[in-house]
Amino acid sequence: MDRRLCLITGASAGIGAEFARQYAALGWDVALTARRAERLDALAGEIQEKYKISAITIAEDLADPAAPARLLATLAGKGRHVDALVNNAGYGLPGTFFSTSWKDQAAFIQVLYTAPLELAHRVLPGMAERGYGRIINVASLAGYAAGSAGHTLYASVKAGLIKFSESLNAECQALGHADIHCTALCPGFTWTEFHDVNGTREDTNKMPKWMWMPAEPVVRQGIEAVNRGQPVIVPGLVNKGMATLTRILPEPLGRAMVRSQGKRFRRIE
Ligand SMILES: NC(=O)c1ccc[n+]([C@@H]2O[C@H](COP(=O)([O-])OP(=O)(O)OC[C@H]3O[C@@H](n4cnc5c(N)ncnc54)[C@H](OP(=O)(O)O)[C@@H]3O)[C@@H](O)[C@H]2O)c1
């Protein structure tokens, strides 16, 4: 198979579906995974027809700890290896650490943190052997900002993904894998199904429109960043400005700001 393959998690909607469209438009084959098989199949049909590439669909629930290994075994069974990995699947878990079950928190960590790390760990040896690899971890602007009440572990796992991406990118360079790059993509508010799924759409609809970006430029800037070897990218001027603010504001002020604004998009009941 001549074409490179990009594996995209959470490809049934939003940012993941946009990654599928953009990698396909660049002439890559894509492997699409998420739980909703019919959505994946519809997207695969659309982009195969439009871009004349091959799109593989694999329905998996990443909350299952066996899913990452199974996903890659399925691809290997089809004779395919992963040249680019987009760890994108994610959601927000409303409520507080008090009000949520450990089962739900553990599943959250599995989907948003452990599965991305395991997938990266499993694809890296092949990337090193072939001398080429791209890994994009979809983190969030929330990984920069102070933690706040509600959706307790969201900022933690996204901050973890940012640090992991920086370290892995540095390791690849330090070990001489010059053409293996890893990037954390840190979107701010992006028009997708994310806020419908976590039940905050009514509140987030009240946020000013200038704070929002469509998925298209978010994804485009992520792909451009990983290709030039940039370890972290915050897409869009408004988001860049907010990321800078979190760095220059004194910490107590930053916390107070997130505390007051967080009420607008995080549910604590
Ligand atoms: N939208 C924003 O404002 C925003 C901002 C910053 C960061 N992000 C991050 O961007 C990423 C993509 O989110 P989005 O905005 O595109 O949201 P979305 O439209 O709701 O898409 C989320 C994707 O994740 C998949 N997913 C959720 N749980 C899964 C599970 N257990 N196993 C496998 N796949 C699962 C969903 O597929 P199925 O339901 O079919 O499984 C869907 O394809 C997330 O990591 C999110 O944290 C979003």
PDB file of C-alpha atoms and ligand atoms in Angstrom, residues 10-15 34-36 60-63 88-91 111 138-140 154 158 187-190 192-195 197, ligand 1:
ATOM      1  CA  GLY A  10     -13.275  10.008  18.005  1.00  0.00           C
ATOM      2  CA  ALA A  11     -13.767  10.296  14.246  1.00  0.00           C
ATOM      3  CA  SER A  12     -17.566  10.019  14.322  1.00  0.00           C
ATOM      4  CA  ALA A  13     -18.091  13.734  15.058  1.00  0.00           C
ATOM      5  CA  GLY A  14     -16.587  17.201  15.460  1.00  0.00           C
ATOM      6  CA  ILE A  15     -12.838  17.681  15.426  1.00  0.00           C
ATOM      7  CA  ALA A  34     -15.337   5.693  17.738  1.00  0.00           C
ATOM      8  CA  ARG A  35     -18.339   3.847  19.201  1.00  0.00           C
ATOM      9  CA  ARG A  36     -20.969   4.843  16.588  1.00  0.00           C
ATOM     10  CA  GLU A  60     -14.403   0.538  19.588  1.00  0.00           C
ATOM     11  CA  ASP A  61     -15.201   1.934  23.014  1.00  0.00           C
ATOM     12  CA  LEU A  62     -11.945   3.371  24.342  1.00  0.00           C
ATOM     13  CA  ALA A  63     -13.246   3.017  27.888  1.00  0.00           C
ATOM     14  CA  ASN A  88      -8.841  13.000  19.688  1.00  0.00           C
ATOM     15  CA  ALA A  89     -11.718  11.066  21.342  1.00  0.00           C
ATOM     16  CA  GLY A  90     -13.028  12.898  24.366  1.00  0.00           C
ATOM     17  CA  TYR A  91     -15.907  14.330  26.335  1.00  0.00           C
ATOM     18  CA  VAL A 111     -10.597   7.375  27.301  1.00  0.00           C
ATOM     19  CA  VAL A 138      -6.013  16.842  21.077  1.00  0.00           C
ATOM     20  CA  ALA A 139      -5.664  18.595  24.439  1.00  0.00           C
ATOM     21  CA  SER A 140      -7.394  21.880  25.297  1.00  0.00           C
ATOM     22  CA  TYR A 154     -10.783  17.640  32.499  1.00  0.00           C
ATOM     23  CA  LYS A 158      -5.488  17.942  29.183  1.00  0.00           C
ATOM     24  CA  PRO A 187      -8.407  24.283  21.046  1.00  0.00           C
ATOM     25  CA  GLY A 188     -10.608  26.726  22.887  1.00  0.00           C
ATOM     26  CA  PHE A 189     -14.370  26.728  22.320  1.00  0.00           C
ATOM     27  CA  THR A 190     -14.950  24.874  19.045  1.00  0.00           C
ATOM     28  CA  THR A 192     -18.794  20.501  17.574  1.00  0.00           C
ATOM     29  CA  GLU A 193     -21.153  18.195  19.486  1.00  0.00           C
ATOM     30  CA  PHE A 194     -18.975  18.373  22.626  1.00  0.00           C
ATOM     31  CA  HIS A 195     -21.220  20.743  24.587  1.00  0.00           C
ATOM     32  CA  VAL A 197     -22.967  15.649  24.759  1.00  0.00           C
TER      33      VAL A 197
HETATM   34  N1  LIG B   1     -15.368  21.356  21.244  1.00  0.00           N
HETATM   35  C1  LIG B   1     -14.614  22.071  22.067  1.00  0.00           C
HETATM   36  O1  LIG B   1     -14.966  23.211  22.456  1.00  0.00           O
HETATM   37  C2  LIG B   1     -13.281  21.507  22.530  1.00  0.00           C
HETATM   38  C3  LIG B   1     -12.359  22.393  23.118  1.00  0.00           C
HETATM   39  C4  LIG B   1     -11.131  21.910  23.537  1.00  0.00           C
HETATM   40  C5  LIG B   1     -10.814  20.572  23.368  1.00  0.00           C
HETATM   41  N2  LIG B   1     -11.729  19.726  22.806  1.00  0.00           N
HETATM   42  C6  LIG B   1     -11.349  18.313  22.662  1.00  0.00           C
HETATM   43  O2  LIG B   1     -11.505  17.916  21.323  1.00  0.00           O
HETATM   44  C7  LIG B   1     -11.677  16.504  21.258  1.00  0.00           C
HETATM   45  C8  LIG B   1     -12.824  16.182  20.296  1.00  0.00           C
HETATM   46  O3  LIG B   1     -14.026  16.700  20.823  1.00  0.00           O
HETATM   47  P1  LIG B   1     -15.151  17.363  19.913  1.00  0.00           P
HETATM   48  O4  LIG B   1     -15.229  18.785  20.308  1.00  0.00           O
HETATM   49  O5  LIG B   1     -14.930  17.028  18.491  1.00  0.00           O
HETATM   50  O6  LIG B   1     -16.446  16.623  20.517  1.00  0.00           O
HETATM   51  P2  LIG B   1     -17.575  15.698  19.822  1.00  0.00           P
HETATM   52  O7  LIG B   1     -18.102  16.357  18.612  1.00  0.00           O
HETATM   53  O8  LIG B   1     -18.509  15.368  20.925  1.00  0.00           O
HETATM   54  O9  LIG B   1     -16.753  14.392  19.401  1.00  0.00           O
HETATM   55  C9  LIG B   1     -16.202  13.538  20.374  1.00  0.00           C
HETATM   56  C10 LIG B   1     -15.731  12.239  19.730  1.00  0.00           C
HETATM   57  O10 LIG B   1     -15.179  11.396  20.760  1.00  0.00           O
HETATM   58  C11 LIG B   1     -15.738  10.094  20.615  1.00  0.00           C
HETATM   59  N3  LIG B   1     -15.794   9.393  21.889  1.00  0.00           N
HETATM   60  C12 LIG B   1     -16.354   9.827  23.052  1.00  0.00           C
HETATM   61  N4  LIG B   1     -16.284   8.862  23.974  1.00  0.00           N
HETATM   62  C13 LIG B   1     -15.686   7.777  23.386  1.00  0.00           C
HETATM   63  C14 LIG B   1     -15.358   6.463  23.829  1.00  0.00           C
HETATM   64  N5  LIG B   1     -15.674   6.017  25.049  1.00  0.00           N
HETATM   65  N6  LIG B   1     -14.736   5.619  22.948  1.00  0.00           N
HETATM   66  C15 LIG B   1     -14.447   6.028  21.696  1.00  0.00           C
HETATM   67  N7  LIG B   1     -14.741   7.257  21.225  1.00  0.00           N
HETATM   68  C16 LIG B   1     -15.367   8.119  22.056  1.00  0.00           C
HETATM   69  C17 LIG B   1     -17.134  10.350  20.041  1.00  0.00           C
HETATM   70  O11 LIG B   1     -17.591   9.207  19.323  1.00  0.00           O
HETATM   71  P3  LIG B   1     -18.733   8.170  19.772  1.00  0.00           P
HETATM   72  O12 LIG B   1     -19.724   8.892  20.623  1.00  0.00           O
HETATM   73  O13 LIG B   1     -19.292   7.695  18.467  1.00  0.00           O
HETATM   74  O14 LIG B   1     -17.979   7.094  20.487  1.00  0.00           O
HETATM   75  C18 LIG B   1     -16.854  11.488  19.064  1.00  0.00           C
HETATM   76  O15 LIG B   1     -16.402  10.959  17.840  1.00  0.00           O
HETATM   77  C19 LIG B   1     -11.919  16.040  22.694  1.00  0.00           C
HETATM   78  O16 LIG B   1     -10.761  15.418  23.189  1.00  0.00           O
HETATM   79  C20 LIG B   1     -12.203  17.337  23.448  1.00  0.00           C
HETATM   80  O17 LIG B   1     -11.821  17.246  24.810  1.00  0.00           O
HETATM   81  C21 LIG B   1     -12.955  20.161  22.376  1.00  0.00           C
END
